[in-house]
Amino acid sequence: MTIACRPARREDVAAIVRLLADDGLGAEREVVSDPPGEGYLAAFDEIAANPRALLAVAEDAAGRIVGTLQLTFIAGLSNHGAELALVSAVRIDSSLRGQGLGEQMMAWAMDEARARGCASMELLSHASREAAHRFYERLGFAKSHVGMKRTLD
Amino acid sequence: MTIACRPARREDVAAIVRLLADDGLGAEREVVSDPPGEGYLAAFDEIAANPRALLAVAEDAAGRIVGTLQLTFIAGLSNHGAELALVSAVRIDSSLRGQGLGEQMMAWAMDEARARGCASMELLSHASREAAHRFYERLGFAKSHVGMKRTLD
């Protein structure tokens, strides 16, 4: 199955939220509706206006949104000022997994990051997502770091 | 020992690069000089112009730069559009470790993130930095994720 990846448009937001919710860990925190809630649209507008963010979708041949991911480009002082790309919120339609869509989407994301001159790409993946870790290892990522989180109240 | 945290200024760049290099993993990749290399200054200018980035330093009572960290504020669609804060490049002068400077600096960073309305904070820490993991766990962070990286060529 071949997909086309491109930056997300505002009319994709409902489909993206559906993908975020279509997931063991995200199901309880997202609110799926069409049209999407104002919070999601406001977040989309902020991401779209940010030159260092790229929210992307993957479309199938019929124009249906079947995947999403987000890139954040971070200019650090380290490594002589090289930018790195953080990839997050990677989701594939659960009915279409195992068909190479994730590989195609991540290959596109890595090409986008290279085109900007990014020296590296990184991500946090929940410790319980062992299939995802193997997927990223096949794509050349190493589990070299721990990913730590806390809520802020 | 009490420190004051504040956004970095261009004249702090040489001191920040020294802190980044004063580190087991960073020593071989940074180039320390005063004035700093143009690549570092260009990266600083890009960070300073980015409303979603905050490069910070900690000063001691004599105005000496003794610590640094960087925050990146990421607006995702997830969690109803809440922003999260990624903290990276956390360094304390190696001669001053164990005196609570890191705790003060991270407390300041969490307050800055809360003031922006961030719902959570996250970081990647090299798997070998076990003392750092314990430090972040004391500050309420959980090792809930793996941190994966690859270079892009």
PDB file of C-alpha atoms in Angstrom:
ATOM      1  CA  MET A   1       0.000   0.000   0.000  1.00  0.00           C
ATOM      2  CA  THR A   2       1.360   3.366  -1.027  1.00  0.00           C
ATOM      3  CA  ILE A   3       0.660   6.558   0.849  1.00  0.00           C
ATOM      4  CA  ALA A   4       1.430  10.217   0.287  1.00  0.00           C
ATOM      5  CA  CYS A   5       2.714  12.299   3.194  1.00  0.00           C
ATOM      6  CA  ARG A   6       2.157  16.060   3.414  1.00  0.00           C
ATOM      7  CA  PRO A   7       1.772  18.848   5.990  1.00  0.00           C
ATOM      8  CA  ALA A   8      -1.604  18.714   7.736  1.00  0.00           C
ATOM      9  CA  ARG A   9      -4.385  21.169   6.870  1.00  0.00           C
ATOM     10  CA  ARG A  10      -7.038  22.491   9.227  1.00  0.00           C
ATOM     11  CA  GLU A  11      -9.665  20.222   7.668  1.00  0.00           C
ATOM     12  CA  ASP A  12      -7.539  17.197   8.662  1.00  0.00           C
ATOM     13  CA  VAL A  13      -7.807  17.911  12.407  1.00  0.00           C
ATOM     14  CA  ALA A  14     -10.826  15.687  13.079  1.00  0.00           C
ATOM     15  CA  ALA A  15      -9.120  12.760  11.329  1.00  0.00           C
ATOM     16  CA  ILE A  16      -5.870  13.346  13.228  1.00  0.00           C
ATOM     17  CA  VAL A  17      -7.666  13.379  16.595  1.00  0.00           C
ATOM     18  CA  ARG A  18      -9.428  10.155  15.614  1.00  0.00           C
ATOM     19  CA  LEU A  19      -5.997   8.566  14.968  1.00  0.00           C
ATOM     20  CA  LEU A  20      -4.638   9.862  18.300  1.00  0.00           C
ATOM     21  CA  ALA A  21      -7.599   8.301  20.106  1.00  0.00           C
ATOM     22  CA  ASP A  22      -7.357   5.028  18.143  1.00  0.00           C
ATOM     23  CA  ASP A  23      -4.660   3.812  20.480  1.00  0.00           C
ATOM     24  CA  GLY A  24      -4.429   1.974  23.786  1.00  0.00           C
ATOM     25  CA  LEU A  25      -2.900   4.864  25.713  1.00  0.00           C
ATOM     26  CA  GLY A  26      -4.622   7.769  23.956  1.00  0.00           C
ATOM     27  CA  ALA A  27      -8.175   6.462  23.948  1.00  0.00           C
ATOM     28  CA  GLU A  28      -9.118   7.890  27.337  1.00  0.00           C
ATOM     29  CA  ARG A  29      -7.661  11.357  26.903  1.00  0.00           C
ATOM     30  CA  GLU A  30      -8.860  12.493  23.464  1.00  0.00           C
ATOM     31  CA  VAL A  31     -12.333  13.733  22.603  1.00  0.00           C
ATOM     32  CA  VAL A  32     -13.300  12.646  19.106  1.00  0.00           C
ATOM     33  CA  SER A  33     -15.858  14.770  17.267  1.00  0.00           C
ATOM     34  CA  ASP A  34     -16.390  16.214  13.800  1.00  0.00           C
ATOM     35  CA  PRO A  35     -16.073  19.171  13.720  1.00  0.00           C
ATOM     36  CA  PRO A  36     -13.280  18.865  16.301  1.00  0.00           C
ATOM     37  CA  GLY A  37     -13.298  20.769  19.602  1.00  0.00           C
ATOM     38  CA  GLU A  38     -12.037  24.341  19.641  1.00  0.00           C
ATOM     39  CA  GLY A  39      -8.990  23.337  21.758  1.00  0.00           C
ATOM     40  CA  TYR A  40      -7.778  21.068  18.972  1.00  0.00           C
ATOM     41  CA  LEU A  41      -8.315  23.711  16.282  1.00  0.00           C
ATOM     42  CA  ALA A  42      -6.497  26.348  18.360  1.00  0.00           C
ATOM     43  CA  ALA A  43      -3.597  23.923  18.860  1.00  0.00           C
ATOM     44  CA  PHE A  44      -3.537  23.231  15.107  1.00  0.00           C
ATOM     45  CA  ASP A  45      -3.385  26.960  14.333  1.00  0.00           C
ATOM     46  CA  GLU A  46      -0.470  27.392  16.717  1.00  0.00           C
ATOM     47  CA  ILE A  47       1.430  24.444  15.208  1.00  0.00           C
ATOM     48  CA  ALA A  48       0.749  25.617  11.642  1.00  0.00           C
ATOM     49  CA  ALA A  49       2.107  29.088  12.458  1.00  0.00           C
ATOM     50  CA  ASN A  50       5.311  27.712  13.989  1.00  0.00           C
ATOM     51  CA  PRO A  51       8.192  27.497  11.500  1.00  0.00           C
ATOM     52  CA  ARG A  52       9.881  24.882  13.723  1.00  0.00           C
ATOM     53  CA  ALA A  53       6.905  22.505  13.845  1.00  0.00           C
ATOM     54  CA  LEU A  54       5.553  20.209  11.161  1.00  0.00           C
ATOM     55  CA  LEU A  55       2.344  18.310  11.756  1.00  0.00           C
ATOM     56  CA  ALA A  56       1.994  15.795   8.951  1.00  0.00           C
ATOM     57  CA  VAL A  57      -0.563  13.334   7.664  1.00  0.00           C
ATOM     58  CA  ALA A  58      -0.401  10.306   5.405  1.00  0.00           C
ATOM     59  CA  GLU A  59      -3.164   9.913   2.799  1.00  0.00           C
ATOM     60  CA  ASP A  60      -4.092   6.742   0.980  1.00  0.00           C
ATOM     61  CA  ALA A  61      -4.897   6.692  -2.745  1.00  0.00           C
ATOM     62  CA  ALA A  62      -8.519   7.652  -1.978  1.00  0.00           C
ATOM     63  CA  GLY A  63      -7.435  10.720   0.024  1.00  0.00           C
ATOM     64  CA  ARG A  64      -8.308   9.150   3.354  1.00  0.00           C
ATOM     65  CA  ILE A  65      -6.079  10.185   6.300  1.00  0.00           C
ATOM     66  CA  VAL A  66      -4.429   6.968   7.529  1.00  0.00           C
ATOM     67  CA  GLY A  67      -1.500   8.241   9.587  1.00  0.00           C
ATOM     68  CA  THR A  68      -0.041  11.242  11.365  1.00  0.00           C
ATOM     69  CA  LEU A  69       3.126  12.405  13.067  1.00  0.00           C
ATOM     70  CA  GLN A  70       4.562  15.639  14.344  1.00  0.00           C
ATOM     71  CA  LEU A  71       8.096  16.994  14.005  1.00  0.00           C
ATOM     72  CA  THR A  72       9.600  19.682  16.210  1.00  0.00           C
ATOM     73  CA  PHE A  73      12.910  21.194  15.088  1.00  0.00           C
ATOM     74  CA  ILE A  74      15.126  22.152  18.009  1.00  0.00           C
ATOM     75  CA  ALA A  75      18.171  24.371  17.585  1.00  0.00           C
ATOM     76  CA  GLY A  76      20.498  23.592  20.481  1.00  0.00           C
ATOM     77  CA  LEU A  77      23.884  25.125  21.189  1.00  0.00           C
ATOM     78  CA  SER A  78      25.365  21.636  21.413  1.00  0.00           C
ATOM     79  CA  ASN A  79      27.023  19.940  18.432  1.00  0.00           C
ATOM     80  CA  HIS A  80      28.150  23.310  17.060  1.00  0.00           C
ATOM     81  CA  GLY A  81      24.619  24.550  16.669  1.00  0.00           C
ATOM     82  CA  ALA A  82      23.138  21.638  14.712  1.00  0.00           C
ATOM     83  CA  GLU A  83      19.351  21.300  14.780  1.00  0.00           C
ATOM     84  CA  LEU A  84      17.688  18.073  15.860  1.00  0.00           C
ATOM     85  CA  ALA A  85      14.225  16.789  15.045  1.00  0.00           C
ATOM     86  CA  LEU A  86      11.937  15.429  17.742  1.00  0.00           C
ATOM     87  CA  VAL A  87       9.215  13.177  16.353  1.00  0.00           C
ATOM     88  CA  SER A  88       6.052  12.653  18.388  1.00  0.00           C
ATOM     89  CA  ALA A  89       2.416  11.609  18.118  1.00  0.00           C
ATOM     90  CA  VAL A  90       3.150   8.947  15.489  1.00  0.00           C
ATOM     91  CA  ARG A  91      -0.024   7.055  14.691  1.00  0.00           C
ATOM     92  CA  ILE A  92      -1.180   4.686  11.953  1.00  0.00           C
ATOM     93  CA  ASP A  93      -4.794   3.633  11.450  1.00  0.00           C
ATOM     94  CA  SER A  94      -5.024   0.478  13.578  1.00  0.00           C
ATOM     95  CA  SER A  95      -6.760  -1.447  10.783  1.00  0.00           C
ATOM     96  CA  LEU A  96      -3.781  -0.825   8.460  1.00  0.00           C
ATOM     97  CA  ARG A  97      -0.824  -1.778  10.640  1.00  0.00           C
ATOM     98  CA  GLY A  98       1.790  -4.221   9.401  1.00  0.00           C
ATOM     99  CA  GLN A  99       1.648  -2.965   5.789  1.00  0.00           C
ATOM    100  CA  GLY A 100       4.703  -0.739   5.864  1.00  0.00           C
ATOM    101  CA  LEU A 101       2.831   2.559   6.244  1.00  0.00           C
ATOM    102  CA  GLY A 102       4.812   3.521   9.350  1.00  0.00           C
ATOM    103  CA  GLU A 103       8.095   2.895   7.548  1.00  0.00           C
ATOM    104  CA  GLN A 104       6.976   5.083   4.618  1.00  0.00           C
ATOM    105  CA  MET A 105       5.829   7.861   6.952  1.00  0.00           C
ATOM    106  CA  MET A 106       9.032   7.814   9.004  1.00  0.00           C
ATOM    107  CA  ALA A 107      11.194   7.718   5.852  1.00  0.00           C
ATOM    108  CA  TRP A 108       9.372  10.843   4.669  1.00  0.00           C
ATOM    109  CA  ALA A 109       9.881  12.484   8.087  1.00  0.00           C
ATOM    110  CA  MET A 110      13.602  11.706   8.052  1.00  0.00           C
ATOM    111  CA  ASP A 111      13.898  13.182   4.553  1.00  0.00           C
ATOM    112  CA  GLU A 112      12.110  16.353   5.721  1.00  0.00           C
ATOM    113  CA  ALA A 113      14.497  16.614   8.685  1.00  0.00           C
ATOM    114  CA  ARG A 114      17.549  16.020   6.475  1.00  0.00           C
ATOM    115  CA  ALA A 115      16.336  18.681   4.041  1.00  0.00           C
ATOM    116  CA  ARG A 116      16.393  21.169   6.939  1.00  0.00           C
ATOM    117  CA  GLY A 117      19.916  20.054   7.853  1.00  0.00           C
ATOM    118  CA  CYS A 118      18.980  18.233  11.057  1.00  0.00           C
ATOM    119  CA  ALA A 119      21.849  16.139  12.405  1.00  0.00           C
ATOM    120  CA  SER A 120      19.704  13.696  14.348  1.00  0.00           C
ATOM    121  CA  MET A 121      16.192  12.595  15.200  1.00  0.00           C
ATOM    122  CA  GLU A 122      14.871  11.549  18.597  1.00  0.00           C
ATOM    123  CA  LEU A 123      11.658  10.410  20.221  1.00  0.00           C
ATOM    124  CA  LEU A 124      10.105   9.208  23.448  1.00  0.00           C
ATOM    125  CA  SER A 125       8.075   6.019  23.276  1.00  0.00           C
ATOM    126  CA  HIS A 126       6.106   4.631  26.205  1.00  0.00           C
ATOM    127  CA  ALA A 127       8.035   1.825  27.908  1.00  0.00           C
ATOM    128  CA  SER A 128       5.106  -0.537  27.324  1.00  0.00           C
ATOM    129  CA  ARG A 129       5.131  -0.126  23.513  1.00  0.00           C
ATOM    130  CA  GLU A 130       7.619  -2.896  22.774  1.00  0.00           C
ATOM    131  CA  ALA A 131       6.432  -3.422  19.196  1.00  0.00           C
ATOM    132  CA  ALA A 132       7.012   0.291  18.565  1.00  0.00           C
ATOM    133  CA  HIS A 133      10.550   0.036  19.969  1.00  0.00           C
ATOM    134  CA  ARG A 134      11.327  -2.815  17.551  1.00  0.00           C
ATOM    135  CA  PHE A 135       9.804  -0.784  14.710  1.00  0.00           C
ATOM    136  CA  TYR A 136      12.059   2.195  15.468  1.00  0.00           C
ATOM    137  CA  GLU A 137      15.101  -0.064  15.909  1.00  0.00           C
ATOM    138  CA  ARG A 138      14.517  -1.422  12.399  1.00  0.00           C
ATOM    139  CA  LEU A 139      14.581   2.213  11.211  1.00  0.00           C
ATOM    140  CA  GLY A 140      18.007   2.812  12.775  1.00  0.00           C
ATOM    141  CA  PHE A 141      16.976   4.259  16.139  1.00  0.00           C
ATOM    142  CA  ALA A 142      18.793   3.037  19.269  1.00  0.00           C
ATOM    143  CA  LYS A 143      17.323   2.823  22.756  1.00  0.00           C
ATOM    144  CA  SER A 144      20.268   4.867  23.988  1.00  0.00           C
ATOM    145  CA  HIS A 145      18.278   7.048  26.405  1.00  0.00           C
ATOM    146  CA  VAL A 146      15.556   6.882  28.987  1.00  0.00           C
ATOM    147  CA  GLY A 147      12.522   9.094  28.425  1.00  0.00           C
ATOM    148  CA  MET A 148      11.298  10.714  31.629  1.00  0.00           C
ATOM    149  CA  LYS A 149       8.043  12.592  32.160  1.00  0.00           C
ATOM    150  CA  ARG A 150       6.088  14.311  34.881  1.00  0.00           C
ATOM    151  CA  THR A 151       2.889  16.272  34.932  1.00  0.00           C
ATOM    152  CA  LEU A 152       2.938  19.904  36.043  1.00  0.00           C
ATOM    153  CA  ASP A 153       0.187  21.147  38.312  1.00  0.00           C
TER     154      ASP A 153
ATOM    155  CA  MET B   1      24.362  27.889  47.725  1.00  0.00           C
ATOM    156  CA  THR B   2      21.776  30.117  46.130  1.00  0.00           C
ATOM    157  CA  ILE B   3      21.610  30.787  42.428  1.00  0.00           C
ATOM    158  CA  ALA B   4      19.532  33.033  40.204  1.00  0.00           C
ATOM    159  CA  CYS B   5      18.083  31.631  36.978  1.00  0.00           C
ATOM    160  CA  ARG B   6      17.329  33.803  33.958  1.00  0.00           C
ATOM    161  CA  PRO B   7      17.134  33.631  30.166  1.00  0.00           C
ATOM    162  CA  ALA B   8      20.590  33.454  28.568  1.00  0.00           C
ATOM    163  CA  ARG B   9      22.143  36.459  26.833  1.00  0.00           C
ATOM    164  CA  ARG B  10      24.530  36.416  23.875  1.00  0.00           C
ATOM    165  CA  GLU B  11      27.490  37.174  26.162  1.00  0.00           C
ATOM    166  CA  ASP B  12      26.749  33.963  28.105  1.00  0.00           C
ATOM    167  CA  VAL B  13      27.357  31.693  25.099  1.00  0.00           C
ATOM    168  CA  ALA B  14      31.052  30.973  25.809  1.00  0.00           C
ATOM    169  CA  ALA B  15      30.199  30.001  29.412  1.00  0.00           C
ATOM    170  CA  ILE B  16      27.311  27.783  28.260  1.00  0.00           C
ATOM    171  CA  VAL B  17      29.512  25.947  25.743  1.00  0.00           C
ATOM    172  CA  ARG B  18      32.099  25.421  28.502  1.00  0.00           C
ATOM    173  CA  LEU B  19      29.383  23.796  30.650  1.00  0.00           C
ATOM    174  CA  LEU B  20      28.213  21.606  27.743  1.00  0.00           C
ATOM    175  CA  ALA B  21      31.802  20.406  27.239  1.00  0.00           C
ATOM    176  CA  ASP B  22      32.407  19.878  31.005  1.00  0.00           C
ATOM    177  CA  ASP B  23      30.732  16.528  30.805  1.00  0.00           C
ATOM    178  CA  GLY B  24      31.701  12.943  30.084  1.00  0.00           C
ATOM    179  CA  LEU B  25      29.591  12.651  26.933  1.00  0.00           C
ATOM    180  CA  GLY B  26      29.897  16.219  25.629  1.00  0.00           C
ATOM    181  CA  ALA B  27      33.641  16.690  26.013  1.00  0.00           C
ATOM    182  CA  GLU B  28      34.569  15.332  22.600  1.00  0.00           C
ATOM    183  CA  ARG B  29      31.936  17.136  20.557  1.00  0.00           C
ATOM    184  CA  GLU B  30      32.054  20.749  21.735  1.00  0.00           C
ATOM    185  CA  VAL B  31      34.691  23.317  20.808  1.00  0.00           C
ATOM    186  CA  VAL B  32      35.389  25.643  23.743  1.00  0.00           C
ATOM    187  CA  SER B  33      36.696  29.126  22.945  1.00  0.00           C
ATOM    188  CA  ASP B  34      36.101  32.701  24.044  1.00  0.00           C
ATOM    189  CA  PRO B  35      34.784  34.339  21.946  1.00  0.00           C
ATOM    190  CA  PRO B  36      32.725  31.288  20.954  1.00  0.00           C
ATOM    191  CA  GLY B  37      32.625  29.920  17.399  1.00  0.00           C
ATOM    192  CA  GLU B  38      30.217  31.501  14.927  1.00  0.00           C
ATOM    193  CA  GLY B  39      28.116  28.303  14.787  1.00  0.00           C
ATOM    194  CA  TYR B  40      27.324  28.638  18.475  1.00  0.00           C
ATOM    195  CA  LEU B  41      26.442  32.329  18.179  1.00  0.00           C
ATOM    196  CA  ALA B  42      24.200  31.669  15.185  1.00  0.00           C
ATOM    197  CA  ALA B  43      22.442  28.890  17.128  1.00  0.00           C
ATOM    198  CA  PHE B  44      22.011  31.241  20.079  1.00  0.00           C
ATOM    199  CA  ASP B  45      20.449  33.906  17.866  1.00  0.00           C
ATOM    200  CA  GLU B  46      17.996  31.364  16.462  1.00  0.00           C
ATOM    201  CA  ILE B  47      17.017  30.127  19.942  1.00  0.00           C
ATOM    202  CA  ALA B  48      16.652  33.671  21.293  1.00  0.00           C
ATOM    203  CA  ALA B  49      14.316  34.604  18.408  1.00  0.00           C
ATOM    204  CA  ASN B  50      12.089  31.545  18.966  1.00  0.00           C
ATOM    205  CA  PRO B  51       9.104  32.275  21.234  1.00  0.00           C
ATOM    206  CA  ARG B  52       8.829  28.545  21.984  1.00  0.00           C
ATOM    207  CA  ALA B  53      12.410  28.130  23.183  1.00  0.00           C
ATOM    208  CA  LEU B  54      14.018  29.275  26.401  1.00  0.00           C
ATOM    209  CA  LEU B  55      17.757  28.855  26.888  1.00  0.00           C
ATOM    210  CA  ALA B  56      18.487  29.625  30.529  1.00  0.00           C
ATOM    211  CA  VAL B  57      21.498  30.059  32.761  1.00  0.00           C
ATOM    212  CA  ALA B  58      22.037  29.938  36.519  1.00  0.00           C
ATOM    213  CA  GLU B  59      24.293  32.597  38.038  1.00  0.00           C
ATOM    214  CA  ASP B  60      25.970  32.455  41.433  1.00  0.00           C
ATOM    215  CA  ALA B  61      26.113  35.475  43.765  1.00  0.00           C
ATOM    216  CA  ALA B  62      29.248  36.720  41.961  1.00  0.00           C
ATOM    217  CA  GLY B  63      27.503  36.630  38.575  1.00  0.00           C
ATOM    218  CA  ARG B  64      29.400  33.564  37.386  1.00  0.00           C
ATOM    219  CA  ILE B  65      27.469  31.183  35.085  1.00  0.00           C
ATOM    220  CA  VAL B  66      27.278  27.856  36.944  1.00  0.00           C
ATOM    221  CA  GLY B  67      24.459  26.042  35.140  1.00  0.00           C
ATOM    222  CA  THR B  68      22.364  25.936  32.000  1.00  0.00           C
ATOM    223  CA  LEU B  69      19.311  24.234  30.560  1.00  0.00           C
ATOM    224  CA  GLN B  70      17.053  24.630  27.548  1.00  0.00           C
ATOM    225  CA  LEU B  71      13.277  24.427  27.351  1.00  0.00           C
ATOM    226  CA  THR B  72      11.305  23.806  24.160  1.00  0.00           C
ATOM    227  CA  PHE B  73       7.548  24.364  24.314  1.00  0.00           C
ATOM    228  CA  ILE B  74       5.650  21.961  22.068  1.00  0.00           C
ATOM    229  CA  ALA B  75       1.994  22.483  21.189  1.00  0.00           C
ATOM    230  CA  GLY B  76       0.588  19.094  20.269  1.00  0.00           C
ATOM    231  CA  LEU B  77      -2.946  18.241  19.231  1.00  0.00           C
ATOM    232  CA  SER B  78      -3.031  15.584  21.935  1.00  0.00           C
ATOM    233  CA  ASN B  79      -4.453  16.231  25.393  1.00  0.00           C
ATOM    234  CA  HIS B  80      -6.938  18.763  23.969  1.00  0.00           C
ATOM    235  CA  GLY B  81      -4.153  21.019  22.713  1.00  0.00           C
ATOM    236  CA  ALA B  82      -2.111  21.321  25.927  1.00  0.00           C
ATOM    237  CA  GLU B  83       1.516  22.386  25.488  1.00  0.00           C
ATOM    238  CA  LEU B  84       4.350  20.316  26.907  1.00  0.00           C
ATOM    239  CA  ALA B  85       7.851  21.390  27.846  1.00  0.00           C
ATOM    240  CA  LEU B  86      10.889  19.424  26.708  1.00  0.00           C
ATOM    241  CA  VAL B  87      13.963  20.118  28.841  1.00  0.00           C
ATOM    242  CA  SER B  88      17.382  19.404  27.372  1.00  0.00           C
ATOM    243  CA  ALA B  89      21.077  20.274  27.729  1.00  0.00           C
ATOM    244  CA  VAL B  90      20.900  20.442  31.536  1.00  0.00           C
ATOM    245  CA  ARG B  91      24.377  21.063  32.919  1.00  0.00           C
ATOM    246  CA  ILE B  92      25.803  22.147  36.284  1.00  0.00           C
ATOM    247  CA  ASP B  93      29.437  23.168  36.796  1.00  0.00           C
ATOM    248  CA  SER B  94      31.100  19.856  37.719  1.00  0.00           C
ATOM    249  CA  SER B  95      32.900  21.435  40.694  1.00  0.00           C
ATOM    250  CA  LEU B  96      29.568  22.466  42.243  1.00  0.00           C
ATOM    251  CA  ARG B  97      27.526  19.270  41.984  1.00  0.00           C
ATOM    252  CA  GLY B  98      25.745  17.889  45.047  1.00  0.00           C
ATOM    253  CA  GLN B  99      24.846  21.321  46.434  1.00  0.00           C
ATOM    254  CA  GLY B 100      21.261  21.493  45.246  1.00  0.00           C
ATOM    255  CA  LEU B 101      21.901  23.740  42.245  1.00  0.00           C
ATOM    256  CA  GLY B 102      20.263  21.318  39.847  1.00  0.00           C
ATOM    257  CA  GLU B 103      17.140  21.141  42.004  1.00  0.00           C
ATOM    258  CA  GLN B 104      16.918  24.952  42.099  1.00  0.00           C
ATOM    259  CA  MET B 105      17.394  25.209  38.364  1.00  0.00           C
ATOM    260  CA  MET B 106      14.809  22.542  37.583  1.00  0.00           C
ATOM    261  CA  ALA B 107      12.320  24.070  40.058  1.00  0.00           C
ATOM    262  CA  TRP B 108      12.704  27.379  38.202  1.00  0.00           C
ATOM    263  CA  ALA B 109      12.239  25.608  34.845  1.00  0.00           C
ATOM    264  CA  MET B 110       9.065  23.891  36.055  1.00  0.00           C
ATOM    265  CA  ASP B 111       7.700  27.232  37.286  1.00  0.00           C
ATOM    266  CA  GLU B 112       8.422  28.797  33.889  1.00  0.00           C
ATOM    267  CA  ALA B 113       6.621  25.923  32.160  1.00  0.00           C
ATOM    268  CA  ARG B 114       3.652  26.149  34.546  1.00  0.00           C
ATOM    269  CA  ALA B 115       3.448  29.897  33.938  1.00  0.00           C
ATOM    270  CA  ARG B 116       3.003  29.149  30.214  1.00  0.00           C
ATOM    271  CA  GLY B 117       0.305  26.631  31.019  1.00  0.00           C
ATOM    272  CA  CYS B 118       2.306  23.530  30.131  1.00  0.00           C
ATOM    273  CA  ALA B 119       0.626  20.330  31.298  1.00  0.00           C
ATOM    274  CA  SER B 120       3.762  18.219  31.479  1.00  0.00           C
ATOM    275  CA  MET B 121       7.538  18.183  31.161  1.00  0.00           C
ATOM    276  CA  GLU B 122       9.680  15.545  29.511  1.00  0.00           C
ATOM    277  CA  LEU B 123      13.310  14.810  28.781  1.00  0.00           C
ATOM    278  CA  LEU B 124      15.690  12.264  27.300  1.00  0.00           C
ATOM    279  CA  SER B 125      18.651  11.270  29.458  1.00  0.00           C
ATOM    280  CA  HIS B 126      21.437   9.000  28.257  1.00  0.00           C
ATOM    281  CA  ALA B 127      20.926   5.452  29.538  1.00  0.00           C
ATOM    282  CA  SER B 128      24.358   5.550  31.182  1.00  0.00           C
ATOM    283  CA  ARG B 129      23.557   8.590  33.365  1.00  0.00           C
ATOM    284  CA  GLU B 130      22.102   6.692  36.305  1.00  0.00           C
ATOM    285  CA  ALA B 131      22.790   9.451  38.838  1.00  0.00           C
ATOM    286  CA  ALA B 132      20.865  11.836  36.601  1.00  0.00           C
ATOM    287  CA  HIS B 133      17.908   9.427  36.458  1.00  0.00           C
ATOM    288  CA  ARG B 134      17.787   9.306  40.278  1.00  0.00           C
ATOM    289  CA  PHE B 135      18.010  13.106  40.373  1.00  0.00           C
ATOM    290  CA  TYR B 136      15.028  13.459  38.029  1.00  0.00           C
ATOM    291  CA  GLU B 137      13.079  10.790  39.906  1.00  0.00           C
ATOM    292  CA  ARG B 138      13.519  12.821  43.112  1.00  0.00           C
ATOM    293  CA  LEU B 139      11.993  15.755  41.183  1.00  0.00           C
ATOM    294  CA  GLY B 140       8.897  13.745  40.301  1.00  0.00           C
ATOM    295  CA  PHE B 141       9.876  12.434  36.860  1.00  0.00           C
ATOM    296  CA  ALA B 142       9.138   8.799  36.022  1.00  0.00           C
ATOM    297  CA  LYS B 143      11.147   6.590  33.676  1.00  0.00           C
ATOM    298  CA  SER B 144       7.926   5.812  31.847  1.00  0.00           C
ATOM    299  CA  HIS B 145       9.396   5.992  28.344  1.00  0.00           C
ATOM    300  CA  VAL B 146      12.389   4.932  26.326  1.00  0.00           C
ATOM    301  CA  GLY B 147      14.334   7.661  24.573  1.00  0.00           C
ATOM    302  CA  MET B 148      15.414   6.653  21.075  1.00  0.00           C
ATOM    303  CA  LYS B 149      17.844   8.464  18.784  1.00  0.00           C
ATOM    304  CA  ARG B 150      19.486   8.117  15.439  1.00  0.00           C
ATOM    305  CA  THR B 151      21.779  10.306  13.404  1.00  0.00           C
ATOM    306  CA  LEU B 152      20.640  11.536   9.987  1.00  0.00           C
ATOM    307  CA  ASP B 153      23.119  11.539   7.150  1.00  0.00           C
TER     308      ASP B 153
END
